[in-house]
Amino acid sequence: GENVEQHPSTLSVQEGDSAVIKCTYSDSASNYFPWYKQELGKRPQLIIDIRSNVGEKKDQRIAVTLNKTAKHFSLHITETQPEDSAVYFCAAPPGGNTGKLIFGQGTTLQVKP
Amino acid sequence: DAGVTQSPTHLIKTRGQQVTLRCSPKSGHDTVSWYQQALGQGPQFIFQYYEEEERQRGNFPDRFSGHQFPNYSSELNVNALLLGDSALYLCASSLGQRGYTFGSGTRLTVV
C-alpha cells in the first residue's frame, strides 16, 4: 500500500542545536523524496529533495539522507534558528510516479531562542 | 513571474451545498494537482489534470470533480458538502511531473 510514516510529530530544540526528522515509506518503487516547510497559514514550500540515485544531499544548513534498503529518509537541520520553527512534511511518490505525492503526517518543529 | 494563484482564499458554505475552487498554475506549468489538507494533517492527493483530462485520482468520492481549461487553469468542484470537507484545499502546478509548486490554498469551512 501507499504509506509514509513521519516521526516525531513534535520536536523542540534550543537555538543552535540540530534537528532530525525521519520518514519511512512503503513503496520500494518510490524514487523521489521531497521535504516541505509549512508556516502557519501559508503554503507548503519545497526546501530540499533527493532522488533515489544518491544517498545524501546538502544545502547550507539543511541536508537529506536516503537509505533505500531500509526505505527511510531523514531531514537534518543544523544550527537551528527561531525562523526554522514550522511544520515539516516529507513526501514520496508511490510507484515512482512523481505526479502524486503521499505526505507524512508532519512534524511541528519549535526552535527556542 | 506569477506563482500559483488560488481563489477564493476563504469560503464558508452550508452542508449540502456545492462549491467551486479555482487555480491558475505558475507560468510555464501545464499540470495541476489538487490536495486536501485537514487541520493538523499532511496534504492528501485528490486528483491531477494534464491536457484537460484527469490523469490520476486519489481516494476521494465522486462528489469531488474537476476540470482543466486550455490555458491550463483548473477548477475543483465539490458537491453535497459535508462537515468533514472543511479543510485547506491546495493546488500544485508542475511542468509534467517536475517542479511542484503549491498555491496558498483555499480555506473551506462547511457549517
Coordinates of C-alpha atoms in Angstrom, one line a residue:
Chain A
G1 CA 0.0 0.0 0.0
E2 CA 0.9 3.7 -0.2
N3 CA 2.1 4.9 3.2
V4 CA 4.6 7.4 4.5
E5 CA 5.2 7.5 8.3
Q6 CA 6.9 10.5 9.8
H7 CA 8.4 10.9 13.3
P8 CA 8.4 12.7 15.6
S9 CA 5.2 14.6 15.5
T10 CA 6.6 17.4 17.6
L11 CA 10.2 18.4 18.1
S12 CA 11.5 21.2 20.4
V13 CA 15.2 22.3 20.3
Q14 CA 17.3 25.1 21.5
E15 CA 18.5 27.6 19.0
G16 CA 21.8 26.4 17.6
D17 CA 21.1 22.7 18.2
S18 CA 20.4 20.2 15.4
A19 CA 17.0 18.8 14.5
V20 CA 16.4 15.5 12.8
I21 CA 13.1 14.3 11.3
K22 CA 12.7 10.8 9.9
C23 CA 10.3 9.3 7.4
T24 CA 9.6 5.7 6.3
Y25 CA 7.9 4.8 3.0
S26 CA 6.3 1.6 1.9
D27 CA 6.7 1.5 -1.8
S28 CA 10.1 0.4 -2.9
A29 CA 9.5 1.9 -6.4
S30 CA 9.4 5.4 -4.9
N31 CA 12.3 7.4 -6.4
Y32 CA 11.9 11.0 -5.3
F33 CA 11.8 12.3 -1.8
P34 CA 10.9 16.0 -1.2
W35 CA 10.7 17.9 2.1
Y36 CA 8.3 20.8 2.6
K37 CA 8.2 23.5 5.2
Q38 CA 4.8 25.0 6.0
E39 CA 4.5 28.0 8.2
L40 CA 1.2 28.8 9.9
G41 CA -1.4 29.8 7.4
K42 CA 1.0 29.5 4.5
R43 CA 1.6 27.2 1.6
P44 CA 4.0 24.2 1.8
Q45 CA 7.3 25.2 0.4
L46 CA 9.9 22.8 -1.0
I47 CA 13.1 23.1 1.0
I48 CA 15.1 20.2 -0.3
D49 CA 14.6 17.0 -2.3
I50 CA 16.6 13.9 -3.1
R51 CA 16.4 11.3 -5.9
S52 CA 17.0 7.7 -5.4
N53 CA 20.3 7.6 -7.2
V54 CA 22.1 9.5 -4.4
G55 CA 22.4 8.9 -0.7
E56 CA 22.7 12.4 0.6
K57 CA 22.2 16.0 -0.5
K58 CA 23.1 19.1 1.4
D59 CA 22.0 22.8 1.0
Q60 CA 23.6 25.1 3.6
R61 CA 22.1 24.1 7.0
I62 CA 19.8 21.6 5.5
A63 CA 20.6 18.0 4.5
V64 CA 18.6 15.0 3.5
T65 CA 19.8 11.4 3.7
L66 CA 18.3 8.4 2.0
N67 CA 18.5 4.7 2.8
K68 CA 16.8 2.8 0.0
T69 CA 17.4 -0.6 1.5
A70 CA 15.6 0.4 4.7
K71 CA 13.1 2.6 2.9
H72 CA 13.7 5.6 5.0
F73 CA 14.9 9.1 4.6
S74 CA 15.7 11.9 7.0
L75 CA 15.9 15.7 7.2
H76 CA 18.7 17.2 9.1
I77 CA 18.8 20.9 10.1
T78 CA 21.9 22.2 11.8
E79 CA 22.5 25.4 13.7
T80 CA 18.7 25.9 14.1
Q81 CA 17.3 29.4 14.2
P82 CA 13.9 30.6 15.5
E83 CA 12.7 31.2 11.9
D84 CA 13.1 27.4 11.3
S85 CA 10.0 26.9 13.5
A86 CA 7.3 25.5 11.3
V87 CA 5.6 22.2 10.3
Y88 CA 7.8 20.0 8.1
F89 CA 6.4 17.4 5.8
C90 CA 8.1 14.6 4.0
A91 CA 6.6 13.0 0.9
A92 CA 7.1 10.2 -1.6
P93 CA 5.5 9.2 -4.9
P94 CA 4.0 5.7 -5.0
G95 CA 5.3 3.6 -7.8
G96 CA 7.8 6.2 -8.8
N97 CA 5.1 8.4 -10.2
T98 CA 6.1 11.8 -9.1
G99 CA 2.8 13.3 -10.2
K100 CA 1.2 12.1 -7.0
L101 CA 2.8 12.7 -3.6
I102 CA 1.9 10.8 -0.4
F103 CA 2.7 13.1 2.5
G104 CA 3.7 12.2 6.0
Q105 CA 1.7 13.4 9.0
G106 CA 4.0 16.4 9.6
T107 CA 6.5 17.4 12.4
T108 CA 6.0 20.6 14.3
L109 CA 9.4 22.0 15.0
Q110 CA 9.9 24.6 17.7
V111 CA 13.2 26.3 18.0
K112 CA 13.5 28.1 21.3
P113 CA 15.7 31.3 21.3
Chain B
D1 CA 6.6 35.6 -12.9
A2 CA 3.4 34.8 -11.1
G3 CA 3.3 31.7 -8.9
V4 CA 0.3 29.5 -8.4
T5 CA -2.7 31.5 -7.6
Q6 CA -5.9 30.2 -6.0
S7 CA -9.3 31.8 -5.4
P8 CA -11.1 32.4 -3.2
T9 CA -8.8 32.5 -0.2
H10 CA -11.6 31.7 2.2
L11 CA -15.1 30.3 1.8
I12 CA -17.9 29.4 4.1
K13 CA -20.6 27.0 2.8
T14 CA -23.6 25.3 4.2
R15 CA -23.8 21.5 4.4
G16 CA -25.3 20.1 1.2
Q17 CA -24.2 23.0 -1.0
Q18 CA -21.8 22.9 -3.9
V19 CA -18.5 24.7 -4.2
T20 CA -16.0 25.6 -6.9
L21 CA -12.4 26.4 -6.2
R22 CA -10.1 27.9 -8.8
C23 CA -6.4 27.6 -9.6
S24 CA -4.1 29.3 -12.0
P25 CA -0.8 27.5 -12.5
K26 CA 2.6 29.0 -12.5
S27 CA 3.7 30.4 -15.8
G28 CA 5.1 27.6 -17.9
H29 CA 3.4 24.8 -16.0
D30 CA 0.9 22.5 -17.7
T31 CA -0.1 20.1 -14.9
V32 CA -2.3 20.8 -12.0
S33 CA -2.8 18.7 -8.9
W34 CA -5.3 19.2 -6.1
Y35 CA -4.8 18.3 -2.4
Q36 CA -7.0 18.4 0.7
Q37 CA -5.2 19.4 3.9
A38 CA -7.3 18.8 7.1
L39 CA -6.2 20.7 10.2
G40 CA -3.0 19.2 11.7
Q41 CA -2.6 16.7 8.8
G42 CA -0.5 16.3 5.7
P43 CA -2.0 17.2 2.3
Q44 CA -3.9 14.3 0.7
F45 CA -3.9 13.9 -3.1
I46 CA -7.3 14.4 -4.7
F47 CA -6.5 14.3 -8.4
Q48 CA -4.3 15.6 -11.2
Y49 CA -5.1 17.2 -14.5
Y50 CA -3.0 17.2 -17.6
E51 CA -4.1 18.1 -21.2
E52 CA -7.5 18.8 -19.9
E53 CA -8.0 15.3 -18.6
E54 CA -8.0 13.7 -15.2
R55 CA -4.8 11.7 -15.2
Q56 CA -4.7 10.3 -11.6
R57 CA -7.1 10.2 -8.7
G58 CA -6.7 9.6 -5.0
N59 CA -9.2 8.0 -2.6
F60 CA -11.9 10.7 -2.8
P61 CA -15.6 10.1 -3.6
D62 CA -17.2 11.2 -6.9
R63 CA -18.5 14.3 -5.1
F64 CA -15.1 15.7 -5.9
S65 CA -14.7 16.5 -9.5
G66 CA -12.5 18.8 -11.5
H67 CA -11.7 20.4 -14.8
Q68 CA -8.7 21.8 -16.6
F69 CA -9.1 24.5 -19.3
P70 CA -7.0 25.1 -22.4
N71 CA -5.0 27.8 -20.6
Y72 CA -4.0 25.1 -18.0
S73 CA -6.0 26.7 -15.2
S74 CA -8.2 24.3 -13.2
E75 CA -11.3 24.1 -11.1
L76 CA -12.2 21.8 -8.2
N77 CA -15.8 21.1 -7.6
V78 CA -17.3 19.5 -4.5
N79 CA -21.0 18.6 -4.4
A80 CA -23.2 17.8 -1.5
L81 CA -20.8 19.3 1.0
L82 CA -20.2 17.5 4.3
L83 CA -18.9 19.0 7.5
G84 CA -15.8 16.8 7.0
D85 CA -15.0 18.6 3.8
S86 CA -13.8 21.5 5.8
A87 CA -10.1 21.9 5.1
L88 CA -7.4 23.8 3.3
Y89 CA -7.5 22.9 -0.4
L90 CA -4.2 23.3 -2.1
C91 CA -3.4 23.4 -5.8
A92 CA 0.1 22.5 -7.1
S93 CA 1.3 23.1 -10.6
S94 CA 4.2 21.5 -12.4
L95 CA 5.7 21.0 -15.8
G96 CA 4.8 17.4 -16.3
Q97 CA 6.0 15.8 -13.1
R98 CA 8.6 18.3 -12.2
G99 CA 8.8 21.5 -10.3
Y100 CA 5.8 21.0 -8.0
T101 CA 4.8 24.4 -6.7
F102 CA 1.9 24.9 -4.3
G103 CA -0.5 27.8 -4.2
S104 CA -1.6 29.4 -0.9
G105 CA -4.7 27.4 -0.8
T106 CA -8.5 28.0 -0.2
R107 CA -9.7 27.6 3.3
L108 CA -13.2 26.0 3.1
T109 CA -15.4 25.9 6.1
V110 CA -18.7 23.9 5.9
V111 CA -21.2 24.7 8.6

